[in-house]
Amino acid sequence: MKVSVPNTNSSPPVWLFDLDNTLHDASRAIFPAITANMNQYLARVLGDGVSPAGADIVNAARIRYWRLYGATLLGMVKHHNVRADNFLRETHQMDDLASMIVAERGLGALLQRLPGRKILLTNAPQHYSREVMRHLGLQRHFSHHIAIESMQVHGQWRPKPSMLMLRHLMRRQGLTACRCILVDDTLANLKAAKAIGMHTVWITQYLRAAAAIGAAAPVPEAALIRPTYVDLKVKSVKLLPALLHHLR
């Protein structure tokens, strides 16, 4: 399949890499732990001050805010006046994060082979994403590390899939959208990127059914139909150098 991506001979692309479920398998252990932390946090905030809120209320609120805003954080800040830094710290606190990280071997060599600049663009908080990248040994391959704390436009939180944030990012980095390739596991993020003129790669190998509520059932590859706004659907980021080779 011929994919419309920037011509790497004339203008090296700029790669925008997601982190969780793109560069490592977050669904296996990390997402369930974050979900459990969020449940405890939401139960406390949504409770009556004496008793925590029940599981049904907590799950409904977490999923609703994630679907509405792209991050549960935004709903909690907007509707419940929680402090963003407190929410991010508590929900992403894991005692033994290193043992929970599962990733393919050779990611550093993969990134080294990809022409152009790489930027990490993640809705995860900075302290967590930096720790994951440190354990993966990938920090040196990225010119910028953009976490959710940096995704504010005019004082408002705008994480992925915000097109406003993506345009703001383009201006700050001095980029044009047609040079950029977003590599992500989340279709909403890819759809927004395509709408502003970026190229899009959908990573599928770590997707789980009902991942938003912490389930761990793998999604069959045959069930993952490529939408029109996705330029390329690949199982692993390790296939990207081969793709560029075929396009030259």
PDB file of C-alpha atoms in Angstrom:
ATOM      1  CA  MET A   1       0.000   0.000   0.000  1.00  0.00           C
ATOM      2  CA  LYS A   2       1.404   3.408  -0.943  1.00  0.00           C
ATOM      3  CA  VAL A   3       1.237   5.809   1.952  1.00  0.00           C
ATOM      4  CA  SER A   4       1.355   9.582   1.636  1.00  0.00           C
ATOM      5  CA  VAL A   5       4.210  10.630   3.923  1.00  0.00           C
ATOM      6  CA  PRO A   6       6.818  13.353   3.507  1.00  0.00           C
ATOM      7  CA  ASN A   7       9.577  12.670   0.979  1.00  0.00           C
ATOM      8  CA  THR A   8      12.505  11.907   3.268  1.00  0.00           C
ATOM      9  CA  ASN A   9      15.035  12.701   0.535  1.00  0.00           C
ATOM     10  CA  SER A  10      14.101  16.386   0.296  1.00  0.00           C
ATOM     11  CA  SER A  11      12.602  17.257   3.670  1.00  0.00           C
ATOM     12  CA  PRO A  12      13.108  14.951   6.660  1.00  0.00           C
ATOM     13  CA  PRO A  13       9.860  14.403   8.532  1.00  0.00           C
ATOM     14  CA  VAL A  14       9.215  15.362  12.127  1.00  0.00           C
ATOM     15  CA  TRP A  15       7.891  12.405  14.112  1.00  0.00           C
ATOM     16  CA  LEU A  16       5.418  12.988  16.928  1.00  0.00           C
ATOM     17  CA  PHE A  17       5.386   9.828  19.017  1.00  0.00           C
ATOM     18  CA  ASP A  18       2.775   8.955  21.582  1.00  0.00           C
ATOM     19  CA  LEU A  19       4.088   6.995  24.586  1.00  0.00           C
ATOM     20  CA  ASP A  20       1.603   4.622  26.231  1.00  0.00           C
ATOM     21  CA  ASN A  21       0.551   1.711  23.995  1.00  0.00           C
ATOM     22  CA  THR A  22       2.732   3.096  21.229  1.00  0.00           C
ATOM     23  CA  LEU A  23       6.302   2.778  22.510  1.00  0.00           C
ATOM     24  CA  HIS A  24       5.440   0.278  25.248  1.00  0.00           C
ATOM     25  CA  ASP A  25       2.592  -1.964  26.413  1.00  0.00           C
ATOM     26  CA  ALA A  26       0.745   0.113  28.996  1.00  0.00           C
ATOM     27  CA  SER A  27      -2.410  -2.004  28.900  1.00  0.00           C
ATOM     28  CA  ARG A  28      -0.825  -5.033  30.525  1.00  0.00           C
ATOM     29  CA  ALA A  29      -0.010  -3.595  33.948  1.00  0.00           C
ATOM     30  CA  ILE A  30       0.317   0.189  33.961  1.00  0.00           C
ATOM     31  CA  PHE A  31      -3.163   1.178  32.764  1.00  0.00           C
ATOM     32  CA  PRO A  32      -4.887  -1.128  35.277  1.00  0.00           C
ATOM     33  CA  ALA A  33      -2.784   0.454  38.042  1.00  0.00           C
ATOM     34  CA  ILE A  34      -3.624   3.988  36.857  1.00  0.00           C
ATOM     35  CA  THR A  35      -7.285   3.034  36.629  1.00  0.00           C
ATOM     36  CA  ALA A  36      -7.222   1.733  40.212  1.00  0.00           C
ATOM     37  CA  ASN A  37      -5.550   4.948  41.392  1.00  0.00           C
ATOM     38  CA  MET A  38      -8.112   7.047  39.522  1.00  0.00           C
ATOM     39  CA  ASN A  39     -10.960   5.043  41.003  1.00  0.00           C
ATOM     40  CA  GLN A  40      -9.723   5.742  44.509  1.00  0.00           C
ATOM     41  CA  TYR A  41      -9.204   9.419  43.741  1.00  0.00           C
ATOM     42  CA  LEU A  42     -12.603   9.855  42.091  1.00  0.00           C
ATOM     43  CA  ALA A  43     -14.362   7.901  44.819  1.00  0.00           C
ATOM     44  CA  ARG A  44     -12.954  10.297  47.403  1.00  0.00           C
ATOM     45  CA  VAL A  45     -13.791  13.433  45.415  1.00  0.00           C
ATOM     46  CA  LEU A  46     -17.244  12.278  44.300  1.00  0.00           C
ATOM     47  CA  GLY A  47     -18.213  10.962  47.710  1.00  0.00           C
ATOM     48  CA  ASP A  48     -20.336  12.781  50.269  1.00  0.00           C
ATOM     49  CA  GLY A  49     -17.431  13.714  52.507  1.00  0.00           C
ATOM     50  CA  VAL A  50     -18.009  10.727  54.756  1.00  0.00           C
ATOM     51  CA  SER A  51     -18.281   7.748  52.425  1.00  0.00           C
ATOM     52  CA  PRO A  52     -16.577   7.325  49.039  1.00  0.00           C
ATOM     53  CA  ALA A  53     -18.690   7.208  45.902  1.00  0.00           C
ATOM     54  CA  GLY A  54     -19.689   3.789  44.587  1.00  0.00           C
ATOM     55  CA  ALA A  55     -18.020   1.988  41.709  1.00  0.00           C
ATOM     56  CA  ASP A  56     -20.820   2.732  39.229  1.00  0.00           C
ATOM     57  CA  ILE A  57     -20.589   6.492  39.819  1.00  0.00           C
ATOM     58  CA  VAL A  58     -16.806   6.435  39.648  1.00  0.00           C
ATOM     59  CA  ASN A  59     -16.588   4.382  36.449  1.00  0.00           C
ATOM     60  CA  ALA A  60     -19.249   6.476  34.723  1.00  0.00           C
ATOM     61  CA  ALA A  61     -17.509   9.755  35.595  1.00  0.00           C
ATOM     62  CA  ARG A  62     -14.045   8.546  34.597  1.00  0.00           C
ATOM     63  CA  ILE A  63     -15.172   7.220  31.217  1.00  0.00           C
ATOM     64  CA  ARG A  64     -17.436  10.205  30.496  1.00  0.00           C
ATOM     65  CA  TYR A  65     -14.675  12.736  31.131  1.00  0.00           C
ATOM     66  CA  TRP A  66     -12.144  10.711  29.138  1.00  0.00           C
ATOM     67  CA  ARG A  67     -14.510  10.605  26.156  1.00  0.00           C
ATOM     68  CA  LEU A  68     -15.554  14.256  26.414  1.00  0.00           C
ATOM     69  CA  TYR A  69     -12.165  15.846  26.987  1.00  0.00           C
ATOM     70  CA  GLY A  70      -9.544  13.285  25.984  1.00  0.00           C
ATOM     71  CA  ALA A  71      -8.371  13.047  29.603  1.00  0.00           C
ATOM     72  CA  THR A  72     -10.213  12.362  32.856  1.00  0.00           C
ATOM     73  CA  LEU A  73      -8.122  15.134  34.390  1.00  0.00           C
ATOM     74  CA  LEU A  74      -9.961  17.850  32.455  1.00  0.00           C
ATOM     75  CA  GLY A  75     -13.363  16.761  33.696  1.00  0.00           C
ATOM     76  CA  MET A  76     -12.152  16.631  37.278  1.00  0.00           C
ATOM     77  CA  VAL A  77     -10.618  20.116  37.035  1.00  0.00           C
ATOM     78  CA  LYS A  78     -13.600  21.609  35.212  1.00  0.00           C
ATOM     79  CA  HIS A  79     -16.412  20.065  37.226  1.00  0.00           C
ATOM     80  CA  HIS A  80     -14.896  19.274  40.636  1.00  0.00           C
ATOM     81  CA  ASN A  81     -12.208  21.939  41.156  1.00  0.00           C
ATOM     82  CA  VAL A  82      -9.406  19.462  41.748  1.00  0.00           C
ATOM     83  CA  ARG A  83      -5.810  20.605  41.412  1.00  0.00           C
ATOM     84  CA  ALA A  84      -4.286  19.204  38.254  1.00  0.00           C
ATOM     85  CA  ASP A  85      -0.851  18.618  39.772  1.00  0.00           C
ATOM     86  CA  ASN A  86      -2.350  16.712  42.685  1.00  0.00           C
ATOM     87  CA  PHE A  87      -4.519  14.548  40.422  1.00  0.00           C
ATOM     88  CA  LEU A  88      -1.639  13.712  38.076  1.00  0.00           C
ATOM     89  CA  ARG A  89       0.740  12.884  40.907  1.00  0.00           C
ATOM     90  CA  GLU A  90      -1.659  10.597  42.775  1.00  0.00           C
ATOM     91  CA  THR A  91      -3.110   8.770  39.785  1.00  0.00           C
ATOM     92  CA  HIS A  92       0.294   8.035  38.238  1.00  0.00           C
ATOM     93  CA  GLN A  93       2.040   6.968  41.435  1.00  0.00           C
ATOM     94  CA  MET A  94       3.328   3.379  41.142  1.00  0.00           C
ATOM     95  CA  ASP A  95       5.702   1.858  43.665  1.00  0.00           C
ATOM     96  CA  ASP A  96       7.556  -0.342  41.165  1.00  0.00           C
ATOM     97  CA  LEU A  97       7.010   1.201  37.752  1.00  0.00           C
ATOM     98  CA  ALA A  98      10.141  -0.363  36.261  1.00  0.00           C
ATOM     99  CA  SER A  99       8.793  -3.899  36.748  1.00  0.00           C
ATOM    100  CA  MET A 100       5.538  -2.953  34.994  1.00  0.00           C
ATOM    101  CA  ILE A 101       7.087  -1.663  31.760  1.00  0.00           C
ATOM    102  CA  VAL A 102       6.823  -4.086  28.838  1.00  0.00           C
ATOM    103  CA  ALA A 103       8.304  -3.112  25.471  1.00  0.00           C
ATOM    104  CA  GLU A 104       9.927  -4.544  22.365  1.00  0.00           C
ATOM    105  CA  ARG A 105      13.678  -4.796  22.173  1.00  0.00           C
ATOM    106  CA  GLY A 106      15.561  -2.582  19.781  1.00  0.00           C
ATOM    107  CA  LEU A 107      13.433   0.577  20.013  1.00  0.00           C
ATOM    108  CA  GLY A 108      16.507   2.760  20.325  1.00  0.00           C
ATOM    109  CA  ALA A 109      17.996   1.304  17.149  1.00  0.00           C
ATOM    110  CA  LEU A 110      14.646   1.810  15.416  1.00  0.00           C
ATOM    111  CA  LEU A 111      14.524   5.489  16.326  1.00  0.00           C
ATOM    112  CA  GLN A 112      18.140   5.938  15.274  1.00  0.00           C
ATOM    113  CA  ARG A 113      17.279   4.622  11.809  1.00  0.00           C
ATOM    114  CA  LEU A 114      14.310   6.942  11.301  1.00  0.00           C
ATOM    115  CA  PRO A 115      15.296  10.141   9.478  1.00  0.00           C
ATOM    116  CA  GLY A 116      14.198  13.425  10.961  1.00  0.00           C
ATOM    117  CA  ARG A 117      13.506  14.859  14.374  1.00  0.00           C
ATOM    118  CA  LYS A 118      11.457  13.025  17.022  1.00  0.00           C
ATOM    119  CA  ILE A 119       9.160  14.650  19.569  1.00  0.00           C
ATOM    120  CA  LEU A 120       7.410  12.807  22.389  1.00  0.00           C
ATOM    121  CA  LEU A 121       3.781  13.967  22.610  1.00  0.00           C
ATOM    122  CA  THR A 122       1.918  12.306  25.450  1.00  0.00           C
ATOM    123  CA  ASN A 123      -1.186  13.002  27.526  1.00  0.00           C
ATOM    124  CA  ALA A 124       0.629  11.430  30.465  1.00  0.00           C
ATOM    125  CA  PRO A 125       2.199  13.650  33.153  1.00  0.00           C
ATOM    126  CA  GLN A 126       5.826  14.641  32.941  1.00  0.00           C
ATOM    127  CA  HIS A 127       7.124  12.782  36.017  1.00  0.00           C
ATOM    128  CA  TYR A 128       5.614   9.494  34.833  1.00  0.00           C
ATOM    129  CA  SER A 129       6.520   9.818  31.143  1.00  0.00           C
ATOM    130  CA  ARG A 130      10.107  10.802  31.920  1.00  0.00           C
ATOM    131  CA  GLU A 131      10.477   7.791  34.191  1.00  0.00           C
ATOM    132  CA  VAL A 132       9.105   5.430  31.536  1.00  0.00           C
ATOM    133  CA  MET A 133      11.406   6.919  28.889  1.00  0.00           C
ATOM    134  CA  ARG A 134      14.366   6.585  31.257  1.00  0.00           C
ATOM    135  CA  HIS A 135      13.661   2.889  31.787  1.00  0.00           C
ATOM    136  CA  LEU A 136      13.204   2.388  28.049  1.00  0.00           C
ATOM    137  CA  GLY A 137      16.483   4.219  27.412  1.00  0.00           C
ATOM    138  CA  LEU A 138      14.951   6.394  24.691  1.00  0.00           C
ATOM    139  CA  GLN A 139      15.387   9.959  26.011  1.00  0.00           C
ATOM    140  CA  ARG A 140      18.381  10.807  23.818  1.00  0.00           C
ATOM    141  CA  HIS A 141      16.442  10.104  20.628  1.00  0.00           C
ATOM    142  CA  PHE A 142      13.888  12.877  21.251  1.00  0.00           C
ATOM    143  CA  SER A 143      14.526  16.580  20.782  1.00  0.00           C
ATOM    144  CA  HIS A 144      11.482  17.542  22.887  1.00  0.00           C
ATOM    145  CA  HIS A 145       9.385  15.869  25.564  1.00  0.00           C
ATOM    146  CA  ILE A 146       5.872  17.329  25.589  1.00  0.00           C
ATOM    147  CA  ALA A 147       3.705  16.004  28.415  1.00  0.00           C
ATOM    148  CA  ILE A 148       0.180  17.014  29.426  1.00  0.00           C
ATOM    149  CA  GLU A 149       1.411  19.839  31.660  1.00  0.00           C
ATOM    150  CA  SER A 150       2.653  21.627  28.524  1.00  0.00           C
ATOM    151  CA  MET A 151      -0.644  21.182  26.677  1.00  0.00           C
ATOM    152  CA  GLN A 152      -2.221  24.459  27.693  1.00  0.00           C
ATOM    153  CA  VAL A 153      -3.360  27.129  25.246  1.00  0.00           C
ATOM    154  CA  HIS A 154      -4.357  30.558  26.579  1.00  0.00           C
ATOM    155  CA  GLY A 155      -4.444  29.127  30.091  1.00  0.00           C
ATOM    156  CA  GLN A 156      -6.792  26.252  29.213  1.00  0.00           C
ATOM    157  CA  TRP A 157      -5.872  22.571  29.261  1.00  0.00           C
ATOM    158  CA  ARG A 158      -5.869  21.210  25.686  1.00  0.00           C
ATOM    159  CA  PRO A 159      -4.474  17.661  25.556  1.00  0.00           C
ATOM    160  CA  LYS A 160      -4.738  15.392  22.537  1.00  0.00           C
ATOM    161  CA  PRO A 161      -6.947  15.244  20.494  1.00  0.00           C
ATOM    162  CA  SER A 162      -7.170  19.051  20.605  1.00  0.00           C
ATOM    163  CA  MET A 163      -6.540  20.535  17.151  1.00  0.00           C
ATOM    164  CA  LEU A 164      -5.966  23.904  18.815  1.00  0.00           C
ATOM    165  CA  MET A 165      -3.101  22.421  20.828  1.00  0.00           C
ATOM    166  CA  LEU A 166      -1.626  20.743  17.749  1.00  0.00           C
ATOM    167  CA  ARG A 167      -1.682  23.999  15.789  1.00  0.00           C
ATOM    168  CA  HIS A 168      -0.121  25.801  18.754  1.00  0.00           C
ATOM    169  CA  LEU A 169       2.579  23.137  18.870  1.00  0.00           C
ATOM    170  CA  MET A 170       3.280  23.634  15.157  1.00  0.00           C
ATOM    171  CA  ARG A 171       3.759  27.374  15.681  1.00  0.00           C
ATOM    172  CA  ARG A 172       6.001  26.944  18.713  1.00  0.00           C
ATOM    173  CA  GLN A 173       8.200  24.389  16.970  1.00  0.00           C
ATOM    174  CA  GLY A 174       8.256  26.255  13.664  1.00  0.00           C
ATOM    175  CA  LEU A 175       6.750  23.317  11.814  1.00  0.00           C
ATOM    176  CA  THR A 176       4.293  22.795   9.001  1.00  0.00           C
ATOM    177  CA  ALA A 177       1.735  20.041   9.468  1.00  0.00           C
ATOM    178  CA  CYS A 178       2.570  18.359   6.160  1.00  0.00           C
ATOM    179  CA  ARG A 179       6.087  17.577   7.468  1.00  0.00           C
ATOM    180  CA  CYS A 180       4.760  15.907  10.620  1.00  0.00           C
ATOM    181  CA  ILE A 181       3.816  12.292  11.252  1.00  0.00           C
ATOM    182  CA  LEU A 182       1.801  11.455  14.365  1.00  0.00           C
ATOM    183  CA  VAL A 183       2.420   7.888  15.556  1.00  0.00           C
ATOM    184  CA  ASP A 184      -0.293   6.968  18.041  1.00  0.00           C
ATOM    185  CA  ASP A 185      -2.577   4.159  19.181  1.00  0.00           C
ATOM    186  CA  THR A 186      -5.648   6.372  19.703  1.00  0.00           C
ATOM    187  CA  LEU A 187      -7.864   7.015  16.698  1.00  0.00           C
ATOM    188  CA  ALA A 188      -9.296  10.292  18.016  1.00  0.00           C
ATOM    189  CA  ASN A 189      -5.776  11.721  18.197  1.00  0.00           C
ATOM    190  CA  LEU A 190      -4.975  10.570  14.679  1.00  0.00           C
ATOM    191  CA  LYS A 191      -8.235  11.980  13.319  1.00  0.00           C
ATOM    192  CA  ALA A 192      -7.448  15.415  14.777  1.00  0.00           C
ATOM    193  CA  ALA A 193      -3.903  15.323  13.414  1.00  0.00           C
ATOM    194  CA  LYS A 194      -5.131  14.403   9.941  1.00  0.00           C
ATOM    195  CA  ALA A 195      -7.694  17.213  10.034  1.00  0.00           C
ATOM    196  CA  ILE A 196      -4.927  19.813  10.351  1.00  0.00           C
ATOM    197  CA  GLY A 197      -2.811  18.230   7.618  1.00  0.00           C
ATOM    198  CA  MET A 198      -0.478  15.852   9.451  1.00  0.00           C
ATOM    199  CA  HIS A 199       0.325  12.323   8.330  1.00  0.00           C
ATOM    200  CA  THR A 200      -0.844   9.537  10.606  1.00  0.00           C
ATOM    201  CA  VAL A 201       0.361   6.092  11.680  1.00  0.00           C
ATOM    202  CA  TRP A 202      -1.849   3.864  13.830  1.00  0.00           C
ATOM    203  CA  ILE A 203      -0.029   1.432  16.142  1.00  0.00           C
ATOM    204  CA  THR A 204      -2.251  -1.526  17.054  1.00  0.00           C
ATOM    205  CA  GLN A 205      -0.299  -4.247  18.822  1.00  0.00           C
ATOM    206  CA  TYR A 206      -1.000  -3.117  22.389  1.00  0.00           C
ATOM    207  CA  LEU A 207      -4.670  -2.275  22.016  1.00  0.00           C
ATOM    208  CA  ARG A 208      -7.077  -3.959  24.374  1.00  0.00           C
ATOM    209  CA  ALA A 209     -10.862  -4.170  24.312  1.00  0.00           C
ATOM    210  CA  ALA A 210     -12.428  -1.543  26.582  1.00  0.00           C
ATOM    211  CA  ALA A 211      -8.973  -0.215  27.469  1.00  0.00           C
ATOM    212  CA  ALA A 212     -10.551   2.913  28.963  1.00  0.00           C
ATOM    213  CA  ILE A 213     -11.897   0.899  31.879  1.00  0.00           C
ATOM    214  CA  GLY A 214      -8.807  -1.203  32.404  1.00  0.00           C
ATOM    215  CA  ALA A 215      -9.822  -4.431  30.654  1.00  0.00           C
ATOM    216  CA  ALA A 216      -6.986  -6.543  29.293  1.00  0.00           C
ATOM    217  CA  ALA A 217      -8.498  -8.529  26.417  1.00  0.00           C
ATOM    218  CA  PRO A 218      -6.451  -8.093  23.198  1.00  0.00           C
ATOM    219  CA  VAL A 219      -8.317  -6.777  20.195  1.00  0.00           C
ATOM    220  CA  PRO A 220      -8.092  -9.157  17.186  1.00  0.00           C
ATOM    221  CA  GLU A 221      -6.060  -7.547  14.408  1.00  0.00           C
ATOM    222  CA  ALA A 222      -8.766  -8.364  11.859  1.00  0.00           C
ATOM    223  CA  ALA A 223     -11.244  -6.277  13.835  1.00  0.00           C
ATOM    224  CA  LEU A 224      -9.095  -3.159  13.573  1.00  0.00           C
ATOM    225  CA  ILE A 225     -10.312  -1.566  10.363  1.00  0.00           C
ATOM    226  CA  ARG A 226      -8.174   1.330   9.116  1.00  0.00           C
ATOM    227  CA  PRO A 227     -10.189   4.568   8.941  1.00  0.00           C
ATOM    228  CA  THR A 228      -9.659   6.917   6.008  1.00  0.00           C
ATOM    229  CA  TYR A 229      -7.836   9.468   8.191  1.00  0.00           C
ATOM    230  CA  VAL A 230      -5.164   6.897   9.054  1.00  0.00           C
ATOM    231  CA  ASP A 231      -2.426   6.814   6.412  1.00  0.00           C
ATOM    232  CA  LEU A 232      -0.890   3.612   7.715  1.00  0.00           C
ATOM    233  CA  LYS A 233      -1.954   0.947  10.174  1.00  0.00           C
ATOM    234  CA  VAL A 234       0.960  -1.090  11.522  1.00  0.00           C
ATOM    235  CA  LYS A 235       1.246  -3.524  14.370  1.00  0.00           C
ATOM    236  CA  SER A 236       4.601  -2.255  15.629  1.00  0.00           C
ATOM    237  CA  VAL A 237       6.674   0.911  15.458  1.00  0.00           C
ATOM    238  CA  LYS A 238       9.554  -1.339  14.416  1.00  0.00           C
ATOM    239  CA  LEU A 239       7.997  -1.519  10.941  1.00  0.00           C
ATOM    240  CA  LEU A 240       8.442   2.206  10.293  1.00  0.00           C
ATOM    241  CA  PRO A 241      12.003   2.142   8.864  1.00  0.00           C
ATOM    242  CA  ALA A 242      10.918  -0.469   6.334  1.00  0.00           C
ATOM    243  CA  LEU A 243       8.033   1.749   5.308  1.00  0.00           C
ATOM    244  CA  LEU A 244      10.311   4.689   4.580  1.00  0.00           C
ATOM    245  CA  HIS A 245      12.691   2.449   2.659  1.00  0.00           C
ATOM    246  CA  HIS A 246       9.890   1.382   0.336  1.00  0.00           C
ATOM    247  CA  LEU A 247       8.804   4.972  -0.238  1.00  0.00           C
ATOM    248  CA  ARG A 248      12.221   6.243  -1.351  1.00  0.00           C
TER     249      ARG A 248
END
